[in-house]
Coordinates of C-alpha atoms and ligand atoms in Angstrom, one line a residue:
Chain A
M362 CA -3.3 32.5 -7.7
L363 CA -5.2 29.3 -8.3
L364 CA -5.5 26.7 -5.5
L365 CA -6.4 23.2 -5.5
C366 CA -7.7 22.1 -2.2
F367 CA -8.8 18.7 -0.6
D368 CA -9.6 16.9 2.4
T369 CA -10.1 12.8 2.8
A370 CA -9.5 12.8 6.5
T371 CA -13.1 11.9 7.3
P372 CA -15.6 9.5 5.5
R373 CA -16.5 12.5 3.0
V374 CA -14.5 13.8 0.0
S375 CA -14.2 17.6 -0.1
V376 CA -12.7 19.1 -3.1
A377 CA -12.4 22.9 -4.2
V378 CA -10.7 25.1 -6.6
G379 CA -10.6 28.9 -6.0
R380 CA -8.5 32.1 -6.4
D381 CA -6.7 33.2 -3.6
G382 CA -9.1 32.5 -0.8
D383 CA -12.4 32.6 -2.8
A384 CA -14.0 29.2 -4.2
L385 CA -14.7 28.9 -7.8
A386 CA -16.1 25.4 -7.4
E387 CA -16.5 23.1 -4.5
I388 CA -17.8 19.5 -4.2
D389 CA -18.7 17.9 -0.8
L390 CA -19.6 14.1 -1.3
P391 CA -21.8 12.1 1.1
P392 CA -20.0 10.0 3.7
G393 CA -18.8 6.8 1.9
R394 CA -15.2 6.0 2.8
R395 CA -14.5 5.5 -0.8
H396 CA -11.6 8.1 -1.1
A397 CA -9.6 6.2 -3.4
E398 CA -12.4 6.0 -6.0
E399 CA -14.0 9.5 -5.6
L400 CA -11.2 11.8 -5.2
V401 CA -9.4 12.1 -8.6
P402 CA -12.8 12.4 -10.4
A403 CA -13.9 15.2 -8.0
I404 CA -10.8 16.8 -8.7
Q405 CA -11.7 16.5 -12.6
E406 CA -15.3 17.7 -11.8
V407 CA -14.2 20.8 -9.7
C408 CA -11.8 21.7 -12.2
A409 CA -14.2 21.6 -15.0
A410 CA -16.7 23.6 -13.0
G411 CA -14.4 26.1 -12.1
G412 CA -13.0 26.3 -15.5
V413 CA -9.5 25.8 -14.2
A414 CA -6.8 23.8 -16.2
L415 CA -4.8 21.8 -13.7
D416 CA -1.4 23.1 -15.1
A417 CA -2.7 26.6 -13.9
I418 CA -2.7 25.7 -10.4
A419 CA -0.2 27.4 -8.3
A420 CA -0.2 25.2 -5.2
V421 CA -2.0 22.0 -3.9
C422 CA -3.3 22.2 -0.4
V423 CA -4.5 19.1 1.7
G424 CA -5.8 18.2 4.9
I425 CA -3.3 16.0 6.8
G426 CA -5.5 14.8 9.5
P427 CA -6.0 13.4 12.1
G428 CA -8.4 11.1 10.7
L429 CA -9.2 8.0 9.1
F430 CA -5.5 6.4 8.0
T431 CA -6.6 5.1 4.7
G432 CA -8.4 8.3 3.8
L433 CA -5.3 10.3 4.7
R434 CA -2.9 8.4 2.8
V435 CA -5.1 8.6 -0.4
G436 CA -5.4 12.5 0.1
V437 CA -1.8 12.9 1.2
T438 CA -0.3 10.5 -1.7
T439 CA -2.5 12.4 -4.3
A440 CA -1.5 15.9 -3.1
K441 CA 2.3 15.1 -2.9
V442 CA 2.2 13.0 -6.3
L443 CA 0.2 15.8 -8.0
A444 CA 2.4 18.6 -6.6
Q445 CA 5.6 16.6 -7.8
A446 CA 4.2 16.1 -11.4
L447 CA 3.1 19.7 -11.9
R448 CA 6.2 21.0 -10.3
I449 CA 4.4 23.0 -7.7
P450 CA 4.6 23.1 -3.9
V451 CA 2.1 21.5 -1.5
V452 CA 0.5 22.9 1.6
G453 CA -0.7 20.5 4.5
V454 CA -3.1 21.9 6.9
P455 CA -4.5 19.8 10.1
T456 CA -7.9 18.6 9.3
L457 CA -9.1 19.8 13.0
D458 CA -8.2 23.5 12.0
L459 CA -10.7 22.9 9.2
V460 CA -13.4 21.9 11.4
A461 CA -12.9 24.7 13.9
F462 CA -12.4 27.4 11.1
P463 CA -16.4 27.9 10.1
L464 CA -16.6 28.7 14.1
R465 CA -13.7 31.5 14.2
H466 CA -16.2 34.1 15.2
A467 CA -17.3 32.5 18.3
T468 CA -16.3 34.0 21.7
R469 CA -16.1 31.0 23.4
L470 CA -13.4 28.0 23.5
V471 CA -13.6 26.1 20.3
V472 CA -13.2 22.5 19.9
P473 CA -13.3 20.6 17.0
T474 CA -13.3 16.9 17.2
I475 CA -12.9 14.0 14.6
D476 CA -14.0 10.3 15.4
A477 CA -10.9 8.4 15.9
R478 CA -12.8 5.1 16.0
R479 CA -12.0 2.8 18.9
G480 CA -14.0 4.6 21.4
E481 CA -11.6 7.8 21.1
V482 CA -11.8 11.3 19.4
F483 CA -8.8 13.5 17.9
Y484 CA -9.5 17.1 19.1
A485 CA -7.6 20.3 19.6
L486 CA -8.4 23.6 21.6
Y487 CA -8.8 27.0 20.0
R488 CA -9.4 30.5 21.1
G489 CA -10.5 33.7 18.9
V490 CA -7.9 36.0 18.3
P491 CA -8.2 39.2 15.9
G492 CA -8.3 37.6 12.2
G493 CA -9.1 34.2 13.2
L494 CA -8.3 31.5 15.7
Q495 CA -5.4 30.4 17.6
R496 CA -4.8 26.8 18.5
V497 CA -4.1 26.7 22.4
S498 CA -3.4 22.9 22.7
D499 CA -1.6 20.0 21.0
Y500 CA -3.5 18.1 18.6
A501 CA -4.6 15.0 20.8
V502 CA -6.4 11.7 20.8
G503 CA -8.4 10.7 23.8
S504 CA -11.8 9.3 24.9
P505 CA -14.6 11.5 25.0
Q506 CA -14.7 10.9 28.6
E507 CA -11.4 12.2 29.0
L508 CA -12.1 15.3 26.8
A509 CA -15.4 16.1 28.9
G510 CA -13.2 15.8 32.0
E511 CA -10.6 18.3 30.5
L512 CA -13.3 20.8 29.4
A513 CA -15.0 20.6 32.8
A514 CA -12.0 21.2 34.6
L515 CA -11.0 24.2 32.3
G516 CA -14.6 25.7 33.2
D517 CA -14.6 28.1 30.1
D518 CA -17.7 28.4 27.9
V519 CA -17.2 26.0 24.9
L520 CA -18.3 25.3 21.6
I521 CA -17.7 21.8 20.5
A522 CA -18.0 20.6 16.8
G523 CA -17.2 17.6 14.7
D524 CA -18.4 14.3 14.1
G525 CA -16.6 13.0 17.2
A526 CA -18.7 15.1 19.5
L527 CA -21.9 14.2 17.5
L528 CA -21.0 10.3 18.0
Y529 CA -20.6 10.9 21.6
R530 CA -22.8 13.7 22.2
A531 CA -24.3 12.5 25.6
E532 CA -20.8 12.7 27.1
F533 CA -20.9 16.8 26.4
D534 CA -24.7 17.3 26.7
E535 CA -24.2 16.8 30.5
L536 CA -21.9 19.6 30.8
E537 CA -23.6 23.0 31.4
H538 CA -20.9 25.2 29.9
V539 CA -20.8 23.2 26.6
E540 CA -22.6 23.7 23.5
L541 CA -22.4 21.6 20.6
A542 CA -22.6 23.0 17.3
G543 CA -25.1 21.5 14.7
P544 CA -24.3 18.9 12.0
A545 CA -23.7 21.5 9.6
A546 CA -20.4 22.1 11.3
A547 CA -19.6 18.7 11.6
W548 CA -17.3 17.9 8.5
P549 CA -14.2 19.5 7.3
R550 CA -14.5 21.5 4.1
A551 CA -12.3 22.3 1.2
A552 CA -13.7 25.7 1.2
A553 CA -12.4 26.3 4.8
L554 CA -8.9 24.8 3.7
L555 CA -8.7 27.2 0.7
E556 CA -9.3 30.2 3.0
L557 CA -6.6 28.8 5.5
A558 CA -4.3 27.8 2.9
A559 CA -4.2 30.9 0.6
P560 CA -2.3 33.4 3.2
R561 CA 0.1 30.5 3.7
V562 CA 0.9 30.1 0.0
E563 CA 1.1 33.8 0.0
R564 CA 3.7 33.7 2.7
E565 CA 5.4 30.8 1.1
E566 CA 4.8 28.3 4.0
F567 CA 4.6 25.2 1.8
C568 CA 6.7 22.2 1.7
A569 CA 8.5 20.1 -0.9
P570 CA 6.3 17.2 -2.0
W571 CA 8.6 14.2 -0.4
E572 CA 8.4 16.1 2.9
L573 CA 4.6 16.1 3.5
E574 CA 3.2 13.4 6.1
P575 CA -0.1 12.6 7.4
L576 CA -0.7 13.6 11.2
Y577 CA -1.5 10.1 12.4
L578 CA -1.4 11.0 16.1
R579 CA -1.3 7.3 16.8
A580 CA 1.4 4.6 16.3
S581 CA 0.7 1.4 14.5
D582 CA -0.6 -1.3 16.7
A583 CA 2.2 -3.3 16.4
E584 CA 4.6 -0.5 17.6
I585 CA 2.2 0.3 20.3
Q586 CA 2.6 -3.6 21.6
W587 CA 6.0 -3.5 20.9
D588 CA 6.5 -0.5 23.3
R589 CA 4.3 -2.1 26.0
R590 CA 6.6 -5.2 25.8
G591 CA 9.6 -3.0 26.3
L592 CA 8.2 -1.8 29.6
Chain B
M350 CA 5.6 3.4 -25.6
K351 CA 6.7 4.1 -22.2
I352 CA 4.9 3.0 -19.3
L353 CA 5.6 3.8 -15.5
G354 CA 4.7 1.0 -13.3
I355 CA 4.1 1.3 -9.5
E356 CA 4.2 -1.7 -7.0
T357 CA 3.1 -1.1 -3.2
S358 CA 0.9 -4.3 -2.5
C359 CA 3.4 -5.2 0.3
D360 CA 6.6 -4.2 1.7
E361 CA 8.3 -3.0 -1.4
T362 CA 8.0 0.7 -3.0
A363 CA 8.8 -0.1 -6.4
V364 CA 8.7 1.9 -9.5
A365 CA 9.9 1.1 -13.0
I366 CA 9.5 2.3 -16.5
V367 CA 9.5 -0.3 -19.4
E368 CA 9.2 0.3 -23.0
D369 CA 6.8 -1.8 -25.1
G370 CA 6.3 -3.9 -22.6
R371 CA 9.7 -5.3 -23.1
F372 CA 12.7 -3.0 -22.3
V373 CA 13.3 -2.2 -18.7
R374 CA 14.7 1.5 -18.9
S375 CA 14.7 1.7 -15.1
S376 CA 13.4 -0.3 -11.9
V377 CA 13.9 1.1 -8.5
V378 CA 12.9 -1.0 -5.4
S379 CA 13.0 0.4 -2.0
S380 CA 12.9 -2.4 0.4
Q381 CA 11.3 -1.8 3.8
I382 CA 12.8 -5.1 5.3
D383 CA 14.7 -3.0 8.2
L384 CA 11.1 -1.5 9.4
H385 CA 9.4 -5.1 9.9
A386 CA 12.6 -7.2 10.7
R387 CA 11.9 -6.6 14.6
F388 CA 8.2 -7.5 14.5
G389 CA 9.0 -11.1 12.5
G390 CA 6.9 -10.2 9.4
V391 CA 5.3 -7.4 7.5
V392 CA 3.2 -5.2 9.5
P393 CA 0.4 -3.7 7.3
E394 CA 0.1 -0.2 8.9
I395 CA 3.8 0.4 9.1
A396 CA 4.2 -0.7 5.4
S397 CA 1.4 1.9 4.4
R398 CA 3.2 4.6 6.3
A399 CA 6.4 4.1 4.7
H400 CA 4.8 3.8 1.0
V401 CA 3.3 7.2 1.7
Q402 CA 6.8 8.5 3.0
L403 CA 8.9 7.0 0.1
I404 CA 6.6 7.2 -3.2
T405 CA 7.7 10.4 -4.6
A406 CA 11.2 9.7 -4.0
V407 CA 11.2 6.3 -5.7
I408 CA 9.1 8.0 -8.6
A409 CA 11.7 10.6 -9.3
E410 CA 14.6 8.2 -9.1
A411 CA 13.0 5.7 -11.7
L412 CA 12.2 8.8 -13.9
V413 CA 15.9 10.2 -13.4
E414 CA 17.5 6.6 -13.9
A415 CA 15.5 6.1 -17.1
G416 CA 16.5 9.7 -18.5
C417 CA 12.7 10.3 -18.8
E418 CA 10.4 13.4 -18.0
L419 CA 6.9 12.7 -17.0
S420 CA 5.8 14.2 -20.4
D421 CA 7.7 11.4 -22.0
L422 CA 5.3 8.6 -20.5
D423 CA 2.4 7.2 -22.7
A424 CA 0.5 5.6 -19.5
V425 CA 1.1 4.8 -15.7
A426 CA 0.0 1.7 -14.0
A427 CA -0.2 0.4 -10.5
C428 CA -0.8 -2.8 -8.9
H429 CA -4.3 -2.7 -7.6
G430 CA -4.7 -6.2 -5.9
P431 CA -4.2 -8.5 -4.4
G432 CA -2.3 -7.3 -1.4
L433 CA -2.6 -5.1 1.7
A434 CA -5.4 -2.8 1.5
G435 CA -3.6 0.4 2.9
A436 CA -0.6 -0.5 1.0
L437 CA -2.1 -0.9 -2.3
L438 CA -4.2 2.5 -1.9
V439 CA -0.9 4.4 -2.0
G440 CA 0.5 3.0 -5.3
V441 CA -2.9 3.3 -7.0
S442 CA -3.5 7.0 -5.6
A443 CA 0.2 8.1 -6.9
A444 CA -0.6 6.3 -10.3
K445 CA -4.0 8.0 -10.8
A446 CA -2.3 11.3 -9.6
L447 CA 0.4 11.1 -12.3
A448 CA -2.2 10.0 -15.0
L449 CA -4.4 13.0 -14.1
A450 CA -1.4 15.5 -14.0
A451 CA 0.0 14.1 -17.3
D452 CA -3.1 13.7 -18.9
I453 CA -2.1 9.9 -19.9
P454 CA -4.1 6.5 -19.4
Y455 CA -4.0 4.7 -16.0
V456 CA -3.9 1.3 -15.8
G457 CA -4.9 -0.9 -12.9
V458 CA -2.7 -4.2 -12.8
N459 CA -3.3 -7.6 -11.2
H460 CA 0.0 -8.5 -8.9
L461 CA -0.2 -12.1 -9.8
E462 CA -0.6 -11.2 -13.6
G463 CA 2.4 -9.2 -13.1
H464 CA 4.4 -11.9 -11.7
L465 CA 3.5 -14.1 -14.8
H466 CA 4.7 -11.3 -16.9
A467 CA 8.3 -11.2 -15.3
A468 CA 9.3 -14.2 -17.2
W469 CA 8.5 -12.5 -20.5
L470 CA 10.4 -9.4 -19.9
E471 CA 13.8 -11.4 -20.0
E472 CA 12.6 -14.1 -22.6
P473 CA 9.6 -13.0 -25.1
D474 CA 9.5 -16.1 -26.9
L475 CA 9.0 -18.7 -24.4
A476 CA 7.4 -21.9 -25.9
S477 CA 3.8 -21.8 -24.7
P478 CA 1.8 -23.1 -22.7
L479 CA 4.0 -22.2 -19.9
A480 CA 3.6 -24.2 -16.5
V481 CA 4.3 -21.7 -13.8
L482 CA 5.1 -22.0 -10.2
L483 CA 4.4 -18.6 -8.3
V484 CA 5.6 -18.8 -4.9
S485 CA 6.1 -16.0 -2.4
G486 CA 5.2 -14.9 1.1
G487 CA 1.8 -14.0 0.1
H488 CA 1.1 -16.5 -2.6
T489 CA 1.7 -20.4 -3.7
M490 CA 0.0 -21.3 -6.7
V491 CA 0.6 -23.3 -10.1
V492 CA -0.9 -21.5 -13.2
A493 CA -1.2 -22.4 -16.8
V494 CA -0.3 -19.9 -19.0
E495 CA -1.7 -19.9 -22.7
D496 CA -0.7 -16.1 -23.8
H497 CA -0.8 -12.8 -22.5
G498 CA -4.1 -12.5 -20.6
K499 CA -4.8 -16.1 -20.9
Y500 CA -4.4 -17.8 -17.4
R501 CA -5.6 -20.7 -15.5
V502 CA -4.8 -21.2 -11.8
L503 CA -4.7 -25.2 -11.4
G504 CA -3.9 -25.2 -7.7
Q505 CA -3.2 -23.0 -4.9
T506 CA -2.2 -23.2 -1.2
L507 CA -5.2 -24.2 1.3
D508 CA -3.6 -22.3 4.0
D509 CA 0.1 -20.8 4.4
A510 CA 2.0 -19.5 1.4
A511 CA 5.4 -21.3 1.3
G512 CA 7.1 -17.9 1.9
E513 CA 5.2 -17.9 5.3
A514 CA 6.4 -21.2 6.1
F515 CA 10.0 -20.3 5.5
D516 CA 9.4 -17.0 8.0
K517 CA 7.6 -19.3 10.5
V518 CA 10.4 -22.0 10.6
A519 CA 13.3 -19.5 10.5
R520 CA 11.6 -18.0 13.6
L521 CA 11.6 -21.5 15.4
L522 CA 15.4 -21.6 14.4
G523 CA 15.9 -18.2 15.9
L524 CA 17.3 -17.2 12.4
G525 CA 15.4 -13.8 12.1
Y526 CA 13.4 -12.0 9.4
P527 CA 13.0 -12.5 6.5
G528 CA 13.5 -16.4 6.7
G529 CA 13.7 -17.4 3.2
P530 CA 17.6 -16.4 2.5
A531 CA 18.3 -17.3 6.1
I532 CA 17.2 -20.8 5.6
D533 CA 18.5 -21.2 2.1
R534 CA 21.9 -20.0 3.8
L535 CA 22.2 -22.3 6.5
A536 CA 20.5 -25.4 4.8
R537 CA 23.7 -25.2 2.4
E538 CA 25.6 -26.8 5.6
G539 CA 22.9 -29.3 6.8
D540 CA 21.8 -32.8 5.6
A541 CA 18.5 -32.8 3.6
R542 CA 17.9 -36.3 4.7
A543 CA 18.6 -35.9 8.4
V544 CA 14.9 -35.5 9.3
S545 CA 12.0 -36.9 7.0
F546 CA 9.7 -33.9 7.4
P547 CA 5.9 -34.8 5.7
R548 CA 5.5 -33.9 2.1
P549 CA 2.0 -32.3 2.3
M550 CA -0.7 -32.9 -0.1
M551 CA 2.0 -35.1 -2.5
G552 CA 0.3 -36.8 -5.5
N553 CA -2.9 -35.3 -4.4
G554 CA -4.1 -32.6 -7.0
F555 CA -2.5 -29.4 -7.7
D556 CA -3.1 -27.7 -4.3
F557 CA -0.9 -26.9 -1.5
S558 CA -0.9 -27.0 2.2
F559 CA 2.4 -25.8 4.4
A560 CA 0.4 -25.2 7.8
G561 CA 1.2 -29.0 9.0
L562 CA 4.8 -28.8 8.0
K563 CA 5.5 -25.9 10.0
T564 CA 3.7 -27.6 13.1
A565 CA 5.8 -31.0 12.2
V566 CA 9.0 -28.8 12.7
A567 CA 7.9 -27.3 15.7
Y568 CA 6.9 -30.7 17.2
H569 CA 10.4 -32.2 16.1
L570 CA 12.5 -29.4 17.9
R571 CA 10.4 -29.9 20.9
G572 CA 11.3 -33.4 21.1
A573 CA 14.8 -32.9 20.1
P574 CA 16.0 -29.8 21.2
D575 CA 19.6 -30.7 20.4
S576 CA 18.9 -31.1 16.7
V577 CA 21.4 -29.4 14.4
P578 CA 19.9 -26.3 13.1
A579 CA 21.6 -26.6 9.6
D580 CA 20.0 -30.1 9.2
I581 CA 16.4 -29.2 10.3
A582 CA 17.2 -26.1 7.8
A583 CA 17.9 -28.5 5.0
S584 CA 15.4 -31.1 5.7
F585 CA 12.4 -28.4 6.1
Q586 CA 13.7 -26.8 2.5
E587 CA 13.9 -30.2 1.0
A588 CA 10.3 -30.9 2.1
V589 CA 9.1 -27.6 0.6
V590 CA 11.0 -28.0 -2.6
D591 CA 9.9 -31.6 -3.0
T592 CA 6.4 -30.4 -2.6
L593 CA 6.5 -27.3 -5.1
V594 CA 8.5 -29.4 -7.6
S595 CA 6.0 -32.4 -7.7
K596 CA 3.2 -29.8 -8.3
L597 CA 5.0 -28.1 -11.0
L598 CA 5.6 -31.3 -12.7
A599 CA 2.0 -32.4 -12.3
A600 CA 0.7 -29.2 -13.8
A601 CA 3.1 -29.4 -16.6
D602 CA 2.0 -32.9 -17.4
E603 CA -1.6 -31.8 -17.4
I604 CA -1.4 -29.0 -20.0
D605 CA 1.4 -30.6 -21.9
A606 CA 3.7 -27.6 -21.2
P607 CA 7.0 -27.6 -22.8
T608 CA 8.3 -24.9 -20.6
L609 CA 8.6 -24.5 -17.0
V610 CA 8.5 -20.8 -15.3
I611 CA 9.0 -20.0 -11.6
G612 CA 8.3 -16.3 -10.1
G613 CA 7.7 -14.8 -6.5
G614 CA 10.2 -14.2 -4.0
V615 CA 10.5 -17.9 -3.1
A616 CA 11.5 -18.5 -6.7
A617 CA 15.1 -17.0 -5.5
N618 CA 15.5 -20.0 -3.3
S619 CA 18.9 -21.7 -4.6
R620 CA 17.5 -25.4 -3.8
L621 CA 14.3 -24.5 -6.0
R622 CA 16.0 -23.2 -8.7
E623 CA 18.6 -26.2 -8.8
R624 CA 15.4 -28.8 -8.6
V625 CA 13.4 -27.1 -11.4
L626 CA 16.5 -27.2 -13.8
E627 CA 16.8 -30.8 -12.8
L628 CA 13.2 -31.5 -13.4
A629 CA 13.4 -29.6 -16.7
A630 CA 16.3 -31.6 -17.8
S631 CA 15.1 -35.2 -17.0
T632 CA 11.9 -34.6 -18.4
G633 CA 13.0 -32.9 -21.6
R634 CA 11.5 -29.6 -21.1
Q635 CA 12.9 -26.0 -21.1
A636 CA 13.1 -24.3 -17.7
F637 CA 13.2 -20.5 -17.4
L638 CA 14.2 -18.9 -14.0
P639 CA 14.0 -15.3 -14.0
P640 CA 16.8 -13.4 -12.2
P641 CA 15.9 -12.9 -8.5
E642 CA 15.4 -9.2 -8.9
L643 CA 12.5 -9.7 -11.4
C644 CA 11.0 -12.7 -9.3
T645 CA 10.7 -10.3 -6.2
D646 CA 8.0 -7.7 -6.4
N647 CA 9.0 -4.9 -8.7
G648 CA 7.7 -2.3 -10.7
A649 CA 8.7 -3.5 -14.3
M650 CA 6.5 -6.4 -14.1
I651 CA 3.4 -4.1 -13.3
A652 CA 4.5 -1.8 -16.2
A653 CA 5.1 -4.5 -18.7
T654 CA 1.7 -6.3 -17.8
A655 CA 0.2 -2.7 -18.3
W656 CA 1.3 -2.8 -21.7
W657 CA -0.6 -5.7 -22.6
R658 CA -3.5 -4.8 -20.6
L659 CA -3.7 -1.6 -22.7
R660 CA -4.0 -3.4 -25.7
L661 CA -6.3 -6.0 -24.7
D662 CA -9.1 -3.9 -22.6
G663 CA -7.9 -0.1 -22.7
P664 CA -7.5 2.1 -19.5
T665 CA -8.8 1.4 -16.3
P666 CA -11.2 4.3 -15.3
L667 CA -10.1 6.8 -12.8
D668 CA -12.9 6.1 -10.5
S669 CA -11.5 2.6 -9.7
G670 CA -10.1 1.7 -6.6
A671 CA -7.9 -1.2 -5.1
D672 CA -9.1 -4.8 -4.4
P673 CA -7.1 -6.8 -1.7
S674 CA -8.4 -10.0 -2.6
L675 CA -8.1 -9.6 -6.2
T676 CA -8.0 -13.3 -8.0
L677 CA -6.3 -14.3 -11.3
R678 CA -8.6 -15.0 -13.9
Ligands
ZN1022 ZN1 4.5 -10.8 -5.2

């Protein structure tokens, strides 16, 4: 079963094709915030490198964020329209799950983060369970200070990762029980998406193209201001 | 040759299928007016989110209405500017995904060029050159059109677009959003000579300016709060229309155009349509006023333009993006 996977929630574009959970080809582009320009050519390149014809793909898998709104919309739109055109299902996986995935063998609390701009980070908390990680919090957005406070209150040993944690490392360096994973684990990779999505496709946990939506975690500014005015 | 055209530059999610740049097989427009009404104008982030939500359904409906399969299409096009950055990228991404899946050419289309082509969809044999007045919430310009792909912008707004002025004055009058149709309706019951609002930049080149007119209405209302709203609406509308029509005439004289054309959302204004017809009659010209559904943003104008663009410069590479400030060249 061939899967096409990509994530565009961060400044990087990552694309992979694989059979079941194993990658046949992967491209991880340098950060550039040129999602709209880069994504389709990267898909073509990955398919060529993997020797995969598009009409042989069984499902499209995409990271749905949270992350850069513009990048997310490029990825989610491309995924849903490709799936619609190829008449195949689509699987959306939260991008924080992808950042956490490489750390699944850690015995500590795993906290992936994504830079949310405006002095905030997106994050969630995961614990190791047999066979992978289990998320033990909601997907959240907050200041690094808030997150550091939350982790300090928990008192558990923590492995924190992602570009949000790297950007605000000073906040987390101070905490004795928190270790920062290196830059190698900072970005979501389509290869991780492939491994996470394959069992879901197997179990038919996908959605119809028109149902797929980005995980924004933030209302638009206009709605936020409108709600404040209503108070 | 069948082309599917996608338009998502502002607050309409629109998809159409046009054959040979001429025959509209389907044209679906999903308007977001209700989503933006409470904010009194288009909110870019809300528009972008709605496009993502709606795009697959609108594509599906356009295919069904045209009785087409994806495999029947010969090319796919999207508006790639000018417009709202986040909104444009949804249409561009959708079009490129379709082009990739169906292995057909992709064409990025300039929104303004799309508006110019709307006239030819109904009337392919218009005598050139055309003097075109493009007026909407996003643009206000007069353009000399020699032929497909041959345009010259003679003048444009230096500040607000005409449609923006309508929205702002409608808000001053408490008429809600969108302002254009509301003022058009109310103005029919008012006296257009009740207040003599300024005619900005009349007789002064081809450029427009509407910011001062909006301010003049605000000052007037402050000084005379008991003014009859219908009179204000009619007087304001007359000032805008006077300005638009005079610039269109100046442009037509400049290029010796036998044909006058209007396009854009404000081209649906009934008083503007009336006055352009009068202008054509009094100067011995032909006027072409496309039906309102072709004046406002739609996918058919994108698909029709793409047919010509494909013949003139071939497909657009798949590594191209969107340009929110694309100009007409
Ligand atoms: Zn327009």
